[in-house]
PDB file of C-alpha atoms in Angstrom:
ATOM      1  CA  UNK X 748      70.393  63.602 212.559  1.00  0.00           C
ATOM      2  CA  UNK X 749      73.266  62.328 210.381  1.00  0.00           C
ATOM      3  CA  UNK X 750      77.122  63.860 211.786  1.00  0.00           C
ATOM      4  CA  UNK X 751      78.177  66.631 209.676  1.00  0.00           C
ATOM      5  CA  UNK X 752      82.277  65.324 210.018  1.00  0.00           C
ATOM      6  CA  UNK X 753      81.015  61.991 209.270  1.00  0.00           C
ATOM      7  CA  UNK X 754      83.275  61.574 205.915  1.00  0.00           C
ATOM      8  CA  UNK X 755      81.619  61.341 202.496  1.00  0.00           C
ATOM      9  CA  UNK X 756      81.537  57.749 201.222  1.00  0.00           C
ATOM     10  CA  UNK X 757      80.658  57.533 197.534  1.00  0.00           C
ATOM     11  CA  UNK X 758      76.933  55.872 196.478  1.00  0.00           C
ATOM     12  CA  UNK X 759      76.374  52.563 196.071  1.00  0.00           C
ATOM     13  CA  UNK X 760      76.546  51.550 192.447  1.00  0.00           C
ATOM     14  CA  UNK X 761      73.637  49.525 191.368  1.00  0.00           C
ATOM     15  CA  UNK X 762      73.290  46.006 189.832  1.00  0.00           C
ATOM     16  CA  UNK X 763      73.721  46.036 186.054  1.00  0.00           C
ATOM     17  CA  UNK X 764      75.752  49.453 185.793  1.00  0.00           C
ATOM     18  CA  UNK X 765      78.750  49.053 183.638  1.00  0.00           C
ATOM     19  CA  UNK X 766      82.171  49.917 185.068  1.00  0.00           C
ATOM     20  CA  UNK X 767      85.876  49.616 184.173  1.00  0.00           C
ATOM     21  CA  UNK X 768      88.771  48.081 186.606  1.00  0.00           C
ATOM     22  CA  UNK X 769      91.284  49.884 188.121  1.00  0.00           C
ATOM     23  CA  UNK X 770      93.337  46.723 188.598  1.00  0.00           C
ATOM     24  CA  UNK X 771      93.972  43.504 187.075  1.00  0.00           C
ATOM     25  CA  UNK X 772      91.111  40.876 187.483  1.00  0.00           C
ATOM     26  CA  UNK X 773      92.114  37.580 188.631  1.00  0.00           C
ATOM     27  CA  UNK X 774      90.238  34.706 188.080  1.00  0.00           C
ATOM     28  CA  UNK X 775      88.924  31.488 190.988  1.00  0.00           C
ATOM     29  CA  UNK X 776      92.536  30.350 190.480  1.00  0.00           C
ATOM     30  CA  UNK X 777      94.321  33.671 191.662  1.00  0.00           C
ATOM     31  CA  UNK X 778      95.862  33.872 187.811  1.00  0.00           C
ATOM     32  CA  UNK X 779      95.326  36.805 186.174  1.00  0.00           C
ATOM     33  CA  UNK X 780      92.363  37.150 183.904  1.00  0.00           C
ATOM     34  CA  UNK X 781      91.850  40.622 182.217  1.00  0.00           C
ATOM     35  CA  UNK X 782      94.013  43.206 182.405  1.00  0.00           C
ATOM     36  CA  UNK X 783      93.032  46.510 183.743  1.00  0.00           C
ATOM     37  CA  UNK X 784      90.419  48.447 182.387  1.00  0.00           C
ATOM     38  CA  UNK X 785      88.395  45.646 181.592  1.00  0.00           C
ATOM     39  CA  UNK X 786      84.845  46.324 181.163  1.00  0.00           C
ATOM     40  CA  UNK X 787      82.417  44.350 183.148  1.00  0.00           C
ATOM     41  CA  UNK X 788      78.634  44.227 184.904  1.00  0.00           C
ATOM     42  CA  UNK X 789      78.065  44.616 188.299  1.00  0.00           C
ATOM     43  CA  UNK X 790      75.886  41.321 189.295  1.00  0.00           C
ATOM     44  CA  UNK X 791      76.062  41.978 192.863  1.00  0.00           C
ATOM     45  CA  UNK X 792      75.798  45.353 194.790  1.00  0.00           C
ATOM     46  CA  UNK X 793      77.373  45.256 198.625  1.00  0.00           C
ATOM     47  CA  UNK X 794      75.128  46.784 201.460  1.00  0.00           C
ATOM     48  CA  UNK X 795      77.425  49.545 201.961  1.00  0.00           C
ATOM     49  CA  UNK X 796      80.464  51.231 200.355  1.00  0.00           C
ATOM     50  CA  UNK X 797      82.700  49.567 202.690  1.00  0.00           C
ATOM     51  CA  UNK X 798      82.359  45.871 201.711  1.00  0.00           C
ATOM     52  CA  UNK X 799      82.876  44.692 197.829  1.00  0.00           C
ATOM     53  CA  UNK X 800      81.468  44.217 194.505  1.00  0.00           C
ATOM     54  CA  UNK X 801      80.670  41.438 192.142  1.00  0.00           C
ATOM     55  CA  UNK X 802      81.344  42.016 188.971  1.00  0.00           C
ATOM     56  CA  UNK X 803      81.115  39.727 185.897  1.00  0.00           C
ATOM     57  CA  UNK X 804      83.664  40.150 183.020  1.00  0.00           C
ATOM     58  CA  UNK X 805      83.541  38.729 179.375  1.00  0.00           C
ATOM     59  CA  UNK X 806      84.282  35.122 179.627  1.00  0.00           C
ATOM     60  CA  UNK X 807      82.205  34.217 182.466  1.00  0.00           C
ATOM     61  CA  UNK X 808      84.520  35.541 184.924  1.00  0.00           C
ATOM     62  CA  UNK X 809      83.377  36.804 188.032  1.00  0.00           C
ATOM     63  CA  UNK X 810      85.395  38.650 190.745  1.00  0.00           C
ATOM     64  CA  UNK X 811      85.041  40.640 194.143  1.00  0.00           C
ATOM     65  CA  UNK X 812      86.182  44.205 193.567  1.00  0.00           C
ATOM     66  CA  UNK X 813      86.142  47.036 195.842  1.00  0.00           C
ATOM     67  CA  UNK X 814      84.651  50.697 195.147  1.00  0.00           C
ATOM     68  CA  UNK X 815      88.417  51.936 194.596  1.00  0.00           C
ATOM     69  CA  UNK X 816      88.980  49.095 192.435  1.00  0.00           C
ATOM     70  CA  UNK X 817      86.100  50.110 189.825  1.00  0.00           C
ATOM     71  CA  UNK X 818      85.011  53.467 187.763  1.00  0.00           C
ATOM     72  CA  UNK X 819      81.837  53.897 186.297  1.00  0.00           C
ATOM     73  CA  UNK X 820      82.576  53.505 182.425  1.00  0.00           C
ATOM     74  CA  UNK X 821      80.493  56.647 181.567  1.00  0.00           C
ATOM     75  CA  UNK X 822      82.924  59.017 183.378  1.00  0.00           C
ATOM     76  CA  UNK X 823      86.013  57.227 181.775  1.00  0.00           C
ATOM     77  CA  UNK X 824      87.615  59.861 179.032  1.00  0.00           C
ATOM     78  CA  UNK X 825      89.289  59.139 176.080  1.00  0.00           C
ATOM     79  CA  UNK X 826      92.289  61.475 175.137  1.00  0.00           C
ATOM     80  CA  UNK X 827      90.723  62.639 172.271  1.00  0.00           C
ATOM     81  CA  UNK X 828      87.658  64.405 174.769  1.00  0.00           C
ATOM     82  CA  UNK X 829      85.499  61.655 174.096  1.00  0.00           C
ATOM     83  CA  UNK X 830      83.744  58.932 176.673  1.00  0.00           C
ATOM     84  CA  UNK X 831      84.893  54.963 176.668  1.00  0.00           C
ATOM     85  CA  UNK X 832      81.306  53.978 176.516  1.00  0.00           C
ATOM     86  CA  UNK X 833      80.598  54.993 172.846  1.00  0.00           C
ATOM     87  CA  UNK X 834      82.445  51.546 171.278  1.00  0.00           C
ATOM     88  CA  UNK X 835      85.552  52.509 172.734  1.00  0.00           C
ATOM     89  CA  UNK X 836      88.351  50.023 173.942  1.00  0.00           C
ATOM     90  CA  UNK X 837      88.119  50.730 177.615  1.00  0.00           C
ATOM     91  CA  UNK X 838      91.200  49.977 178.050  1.00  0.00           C
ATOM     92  CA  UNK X 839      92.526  52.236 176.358  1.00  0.00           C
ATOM     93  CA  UNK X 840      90.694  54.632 177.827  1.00  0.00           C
ATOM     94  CA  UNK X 841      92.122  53.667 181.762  1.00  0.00           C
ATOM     95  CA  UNK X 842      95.192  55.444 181.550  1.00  0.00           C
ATOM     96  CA  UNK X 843      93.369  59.127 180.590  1.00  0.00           C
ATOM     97  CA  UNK X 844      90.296  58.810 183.461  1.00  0.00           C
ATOM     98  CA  UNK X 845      89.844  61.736 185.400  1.00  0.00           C
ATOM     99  CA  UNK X 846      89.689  59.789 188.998  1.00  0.00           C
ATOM    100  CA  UNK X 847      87.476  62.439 190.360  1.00  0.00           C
ATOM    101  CA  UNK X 848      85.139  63.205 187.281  1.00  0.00           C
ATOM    102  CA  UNK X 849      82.566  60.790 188.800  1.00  0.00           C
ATOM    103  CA  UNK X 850      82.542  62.740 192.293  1.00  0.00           C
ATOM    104  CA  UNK X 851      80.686  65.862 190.928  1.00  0.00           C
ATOM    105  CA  UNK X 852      82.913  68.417 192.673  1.00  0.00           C
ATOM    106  CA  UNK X 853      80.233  71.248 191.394  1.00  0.00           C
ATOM    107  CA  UNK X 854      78.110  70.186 193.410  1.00  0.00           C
ATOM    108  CA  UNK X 855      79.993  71.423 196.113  1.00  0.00           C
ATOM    109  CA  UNK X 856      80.132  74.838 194.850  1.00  0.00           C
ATOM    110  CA  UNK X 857      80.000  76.900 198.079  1.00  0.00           C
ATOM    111  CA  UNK X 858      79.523  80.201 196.189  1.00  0.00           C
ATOM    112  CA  UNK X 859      78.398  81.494 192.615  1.00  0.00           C
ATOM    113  CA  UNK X 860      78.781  84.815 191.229  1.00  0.00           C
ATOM    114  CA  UNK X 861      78.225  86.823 188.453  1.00  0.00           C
ATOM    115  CA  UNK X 862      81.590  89.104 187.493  1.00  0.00           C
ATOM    116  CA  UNK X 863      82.755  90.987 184.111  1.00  0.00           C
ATOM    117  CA  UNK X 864      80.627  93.403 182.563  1.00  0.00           C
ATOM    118  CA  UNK X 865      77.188  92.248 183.318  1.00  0.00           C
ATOM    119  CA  UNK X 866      78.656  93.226 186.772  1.00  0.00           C
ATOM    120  CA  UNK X 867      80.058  96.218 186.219  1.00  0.00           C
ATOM    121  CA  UNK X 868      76.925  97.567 183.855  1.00  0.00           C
ATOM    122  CA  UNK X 869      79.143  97.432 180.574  1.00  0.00           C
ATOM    123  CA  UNK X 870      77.545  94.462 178.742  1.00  0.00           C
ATOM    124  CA  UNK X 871      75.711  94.483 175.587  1.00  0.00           C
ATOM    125  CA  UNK X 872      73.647  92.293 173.930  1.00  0.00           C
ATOM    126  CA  UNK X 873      76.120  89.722 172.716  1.00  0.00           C
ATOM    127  CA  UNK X 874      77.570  89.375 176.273  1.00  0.00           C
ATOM    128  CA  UNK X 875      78.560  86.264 177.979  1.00  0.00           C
ATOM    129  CA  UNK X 876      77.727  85.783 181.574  1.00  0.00           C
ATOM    130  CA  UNK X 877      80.637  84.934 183.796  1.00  0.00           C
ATOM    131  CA  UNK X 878      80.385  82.820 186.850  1.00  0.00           C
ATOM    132  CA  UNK X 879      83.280  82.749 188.948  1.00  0.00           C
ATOM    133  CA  UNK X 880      83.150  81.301 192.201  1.00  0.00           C
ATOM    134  CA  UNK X 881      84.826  78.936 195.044  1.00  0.00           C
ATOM    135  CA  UNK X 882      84.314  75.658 195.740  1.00  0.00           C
ATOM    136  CA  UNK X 883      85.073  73.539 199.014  1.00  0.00           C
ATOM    137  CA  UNK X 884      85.294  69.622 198.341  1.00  0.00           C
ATOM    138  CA  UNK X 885      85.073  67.050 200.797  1.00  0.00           C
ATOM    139  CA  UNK X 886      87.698  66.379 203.646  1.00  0.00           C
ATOM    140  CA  UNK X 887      87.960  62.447 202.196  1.00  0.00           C
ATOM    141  CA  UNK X 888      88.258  64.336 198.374  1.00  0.00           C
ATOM    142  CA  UNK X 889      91.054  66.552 199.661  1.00  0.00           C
ATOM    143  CA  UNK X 890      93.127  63.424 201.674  1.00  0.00           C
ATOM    144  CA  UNK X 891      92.595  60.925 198.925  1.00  0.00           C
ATOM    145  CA  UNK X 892      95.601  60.319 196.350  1.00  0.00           C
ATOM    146  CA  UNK X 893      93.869  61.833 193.753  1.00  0.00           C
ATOM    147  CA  UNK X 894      93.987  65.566 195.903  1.00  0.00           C
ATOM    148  CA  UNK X 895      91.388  67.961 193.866  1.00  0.00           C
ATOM    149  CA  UNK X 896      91.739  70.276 191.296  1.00  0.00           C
ATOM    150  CA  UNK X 897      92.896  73.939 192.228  1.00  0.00           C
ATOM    151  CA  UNK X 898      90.059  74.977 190.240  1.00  0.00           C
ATOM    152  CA  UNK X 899      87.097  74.143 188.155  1.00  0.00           C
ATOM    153  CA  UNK X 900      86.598  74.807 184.764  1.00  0.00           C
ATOM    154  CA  UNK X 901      83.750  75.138 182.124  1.00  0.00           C
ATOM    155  CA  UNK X 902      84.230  77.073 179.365  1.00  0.00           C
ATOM    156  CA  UNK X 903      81.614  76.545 177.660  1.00  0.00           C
ATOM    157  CA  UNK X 904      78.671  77.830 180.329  1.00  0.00           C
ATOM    158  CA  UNK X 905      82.264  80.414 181.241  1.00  0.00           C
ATOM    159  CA  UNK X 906      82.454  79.117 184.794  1.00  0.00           C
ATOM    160  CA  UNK X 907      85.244  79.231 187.389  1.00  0.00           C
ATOM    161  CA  UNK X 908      85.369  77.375 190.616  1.00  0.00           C
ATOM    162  CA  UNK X 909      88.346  77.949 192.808  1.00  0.00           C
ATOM    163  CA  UNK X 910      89.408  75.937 195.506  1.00  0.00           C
ATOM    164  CA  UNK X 911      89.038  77.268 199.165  1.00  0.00           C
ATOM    165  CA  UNK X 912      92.248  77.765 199.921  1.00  0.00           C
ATOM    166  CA  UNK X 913      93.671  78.337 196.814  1.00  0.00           C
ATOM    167  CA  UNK X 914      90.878  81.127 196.619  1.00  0.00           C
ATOM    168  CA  UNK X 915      91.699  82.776 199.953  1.00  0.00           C
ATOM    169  CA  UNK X 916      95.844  83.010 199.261  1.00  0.00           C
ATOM    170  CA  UNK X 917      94.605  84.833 196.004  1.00  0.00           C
ATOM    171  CA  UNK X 918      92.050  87.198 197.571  1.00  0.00           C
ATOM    172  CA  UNK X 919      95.293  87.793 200.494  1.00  0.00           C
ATOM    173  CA  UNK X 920      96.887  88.496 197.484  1.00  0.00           C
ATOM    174  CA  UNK X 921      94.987  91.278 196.514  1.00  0.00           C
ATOM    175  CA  UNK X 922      94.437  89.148 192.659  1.00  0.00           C
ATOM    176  CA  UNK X 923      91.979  91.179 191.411  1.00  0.00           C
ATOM    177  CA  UNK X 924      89.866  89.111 189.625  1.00  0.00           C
ATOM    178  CA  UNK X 925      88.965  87.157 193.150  1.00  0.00           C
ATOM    179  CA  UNK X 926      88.236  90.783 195.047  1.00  0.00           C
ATOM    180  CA  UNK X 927      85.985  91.105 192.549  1.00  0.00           C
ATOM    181  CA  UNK X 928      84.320  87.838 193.218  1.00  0.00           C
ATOM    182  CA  UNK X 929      84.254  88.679 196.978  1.00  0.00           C
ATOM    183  CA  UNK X 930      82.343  92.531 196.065  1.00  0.00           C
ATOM    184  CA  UNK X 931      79.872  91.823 192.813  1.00  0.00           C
ATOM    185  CA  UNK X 932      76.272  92.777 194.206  1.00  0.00           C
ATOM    186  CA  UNK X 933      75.115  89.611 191.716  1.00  0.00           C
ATOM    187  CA  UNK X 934      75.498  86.617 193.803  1.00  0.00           C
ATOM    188  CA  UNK X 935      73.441  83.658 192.470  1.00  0.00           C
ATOM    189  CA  UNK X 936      74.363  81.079 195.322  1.00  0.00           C
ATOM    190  CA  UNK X 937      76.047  81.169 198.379  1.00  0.00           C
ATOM    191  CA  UNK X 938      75.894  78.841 201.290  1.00  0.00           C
ATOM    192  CA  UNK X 939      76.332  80.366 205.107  1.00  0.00           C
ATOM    193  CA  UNK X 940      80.404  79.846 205.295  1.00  0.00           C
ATOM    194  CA  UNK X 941      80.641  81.619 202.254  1.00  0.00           C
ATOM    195  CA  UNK X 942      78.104  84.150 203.565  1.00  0.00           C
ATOM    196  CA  UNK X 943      80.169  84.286 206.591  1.00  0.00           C
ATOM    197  CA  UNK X 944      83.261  85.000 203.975  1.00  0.00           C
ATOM    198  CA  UNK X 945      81.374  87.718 202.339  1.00  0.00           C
ATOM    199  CA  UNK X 946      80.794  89.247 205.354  1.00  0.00           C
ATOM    200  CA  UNK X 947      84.948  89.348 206.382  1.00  0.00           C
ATOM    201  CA  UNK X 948      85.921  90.314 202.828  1.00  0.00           C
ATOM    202  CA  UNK X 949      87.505  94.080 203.674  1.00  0.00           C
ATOM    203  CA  UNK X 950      90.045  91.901 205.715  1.00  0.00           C
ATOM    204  CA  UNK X 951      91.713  91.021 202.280  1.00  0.00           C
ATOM    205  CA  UNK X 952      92.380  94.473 201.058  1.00  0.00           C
ATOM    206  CA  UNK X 953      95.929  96.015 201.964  1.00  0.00           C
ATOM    207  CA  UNK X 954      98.413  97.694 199.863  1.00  0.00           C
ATOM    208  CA  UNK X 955      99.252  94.676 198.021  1.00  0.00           C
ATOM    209  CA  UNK X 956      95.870  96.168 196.011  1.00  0.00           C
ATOM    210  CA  UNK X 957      98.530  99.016 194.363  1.00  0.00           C
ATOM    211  CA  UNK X 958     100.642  96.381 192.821  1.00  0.00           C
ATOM    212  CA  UNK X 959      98.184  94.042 191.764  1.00  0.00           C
ATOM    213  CA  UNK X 960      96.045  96.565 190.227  1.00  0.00           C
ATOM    214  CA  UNK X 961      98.643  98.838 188.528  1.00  0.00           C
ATOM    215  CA  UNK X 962     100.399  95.291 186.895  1.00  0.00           C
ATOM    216  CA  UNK X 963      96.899  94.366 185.605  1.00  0.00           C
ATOM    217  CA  UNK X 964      96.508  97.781 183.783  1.00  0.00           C
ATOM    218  CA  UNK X 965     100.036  97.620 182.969  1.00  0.00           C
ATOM    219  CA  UNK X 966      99.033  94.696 181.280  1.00  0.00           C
ATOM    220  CA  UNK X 967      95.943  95.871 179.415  1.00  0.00           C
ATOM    221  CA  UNK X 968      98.194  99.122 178.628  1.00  0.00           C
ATOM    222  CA  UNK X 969     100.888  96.794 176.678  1.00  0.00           C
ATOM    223  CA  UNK X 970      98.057  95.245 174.520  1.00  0.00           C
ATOM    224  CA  UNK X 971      96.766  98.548 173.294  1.00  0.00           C
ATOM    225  CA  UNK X 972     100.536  99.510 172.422  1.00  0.00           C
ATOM    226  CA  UNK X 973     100.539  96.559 170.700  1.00  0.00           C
ATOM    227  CA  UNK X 974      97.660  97.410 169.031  1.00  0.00           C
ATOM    228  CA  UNK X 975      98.499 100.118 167.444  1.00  0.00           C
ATOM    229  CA  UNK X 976     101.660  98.783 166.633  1.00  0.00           C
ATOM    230  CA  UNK X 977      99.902  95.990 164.313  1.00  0.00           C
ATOM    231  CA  UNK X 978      96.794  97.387 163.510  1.00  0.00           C
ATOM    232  CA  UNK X 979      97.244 101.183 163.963  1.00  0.00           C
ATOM    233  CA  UNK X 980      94.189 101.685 166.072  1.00  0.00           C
ATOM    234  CA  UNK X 981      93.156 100.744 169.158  1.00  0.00           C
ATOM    235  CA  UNK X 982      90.578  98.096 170.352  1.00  0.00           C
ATOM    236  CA  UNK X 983      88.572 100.017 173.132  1.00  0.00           C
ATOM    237  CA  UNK X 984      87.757  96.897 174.936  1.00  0.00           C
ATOM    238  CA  UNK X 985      90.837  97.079 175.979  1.00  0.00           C
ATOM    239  CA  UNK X 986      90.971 101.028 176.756  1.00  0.00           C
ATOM    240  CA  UNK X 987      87.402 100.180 179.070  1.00  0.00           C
ATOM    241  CA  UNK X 988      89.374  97.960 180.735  1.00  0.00           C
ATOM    242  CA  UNK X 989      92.411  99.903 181.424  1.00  0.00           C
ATOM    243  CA  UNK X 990      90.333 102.681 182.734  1.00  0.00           C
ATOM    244  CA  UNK X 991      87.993 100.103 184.871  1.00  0.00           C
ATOM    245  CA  UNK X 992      91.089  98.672 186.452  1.00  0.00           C
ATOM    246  CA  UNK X 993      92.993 102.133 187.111  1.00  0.00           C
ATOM    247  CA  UNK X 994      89.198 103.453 188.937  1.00  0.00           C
ATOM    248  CA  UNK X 995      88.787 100.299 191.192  1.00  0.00           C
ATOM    249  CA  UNK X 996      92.318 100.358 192.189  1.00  0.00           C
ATOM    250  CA  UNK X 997      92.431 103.884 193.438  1.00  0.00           C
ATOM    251  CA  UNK X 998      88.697 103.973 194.924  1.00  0.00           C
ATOM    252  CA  UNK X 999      90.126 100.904 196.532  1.00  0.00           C
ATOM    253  CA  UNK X1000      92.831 102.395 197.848  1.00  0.00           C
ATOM    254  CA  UNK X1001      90.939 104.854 198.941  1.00  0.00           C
ATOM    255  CA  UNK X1002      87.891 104.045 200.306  1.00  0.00           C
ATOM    256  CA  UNK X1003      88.826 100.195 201.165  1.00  0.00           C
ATOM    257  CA  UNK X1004      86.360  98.679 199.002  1.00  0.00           C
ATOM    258  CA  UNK X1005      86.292  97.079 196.056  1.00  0.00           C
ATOM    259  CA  UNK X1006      84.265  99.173 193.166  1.00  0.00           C
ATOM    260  CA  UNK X1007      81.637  96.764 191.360  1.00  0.00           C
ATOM    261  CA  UNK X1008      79.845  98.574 188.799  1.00  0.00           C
TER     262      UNK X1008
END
């Protein structure tokens, strides 16, 4: 049975996948022969992640590179939003490559949610569904150089992944979007430490819940003043929410849980 705290070591790339270096490539006589973020070929794949790769450059230049030394060219960005590997100078590319983007850190989504008004029953047809969520990368992820991202982002599926711990100082917080993450019934995933979290979430309710609330509906109270201000009406999105957020606050208050619906 394989250790659990064992740390996370990346794959091993294959033979004949194209990647970009992170450092200059020297050549047999120690000069230097490309500059970083040359593209090359792996020719040779090690037997694990610990020991190096050989990679072939343009030129006929071979060299022995280790994992930290290459990217996969597919996960290099360009600035514009677009990948290195559609005719792109890689090189030009190595300066704007997300370090982690090859990682997958959704896949270590520890819990998935649905929130907003599909939770609370106030959707309509043309409704998005919004995931929110927390994520816990690996221990190696977390030490490395790179650190992780405080949160993940997709906006176009309208996904949020927050870090563990920058989720739990929120929810001690009282923020109210995270209590609300930690009391929707609609929970599409959630592994048994974030069961376990679930199960402990009336420890992160206190009075903090007044203030947080009452500056969120503050907040939604301002935009309907400046509604009327520019438009002379109101947009009642924004009254729903005022009213949602001055009910959950007091029931909180209350009855120490978080309304969802």
């Amino acid at each position: 049975m394989p250790d659990p705290t064992a740390p996370t070591l990346p794959p091993i790339l294959s033979a004949g996948t194209q990647v970009v270096s992170l450092v200059t490539v020297r050549g047999p006589d120690g000069r230097p022969a490309h500059p970083r973020g040359a593209l090359g070929v792996i020719n040779r794949s090690p037997i694990d992640a610990t020991h190096a790769y050989r990679v072939r450059f343009p030129g006929g230049v071979e060299a022995s590179l280790a994992r930290a030394d290459l990217a996969v060219l597919a996960h290099y960005q360009r600035p514009d939003g677009g990948r290195s590997g559609d005719g792109a100078d890689p090189a030009a590319a190595a300066g704007s490559a997300d370090p982690l983007a090859e990682h997958d850190l959704y896949r270590h989504v520890m819990l998935r949610v649905v929130v907003g008004s599909r939770a609370y029953g106030l959707h309509g047809d043309a409704s998005d569904t919004d995931r929110r969520g927390v994520y816990l990368p690996p221990a190696d992820r977390h030490w490395s150089l790179f650190g992780v991202p405080e949160q993940l982002e997709n906006d176009a599926t309208q996904e949020v992944y927050w870090e563990l711990q920058k989720f739990l100082v929120m929810a001690l917080k009282a923020n109210p979007n995270v209590l609300e993450v930690l009391y929707t019934p609609l929970v599409e995933h959630a592994t048994p430490l974030a069961r376990e979290l679930l199960d402990m979430r009336d420890a992160f309710l206190s009075k903090l819940v007044y203030q947080t609330y009452s500056g969120y509906m503050m907040s939604q109270f301002r935009k309907l003043q400046g509604d009327l201000r520019n438009k002379g009406e109101v947009k009642w999105k924004h009254v729903m929410h005022l009213i949602r957020l001055l009910l959950a606050g007091v029931t909180t208050l209350r009855e120490g849980q978080v309304p969802v619906d």
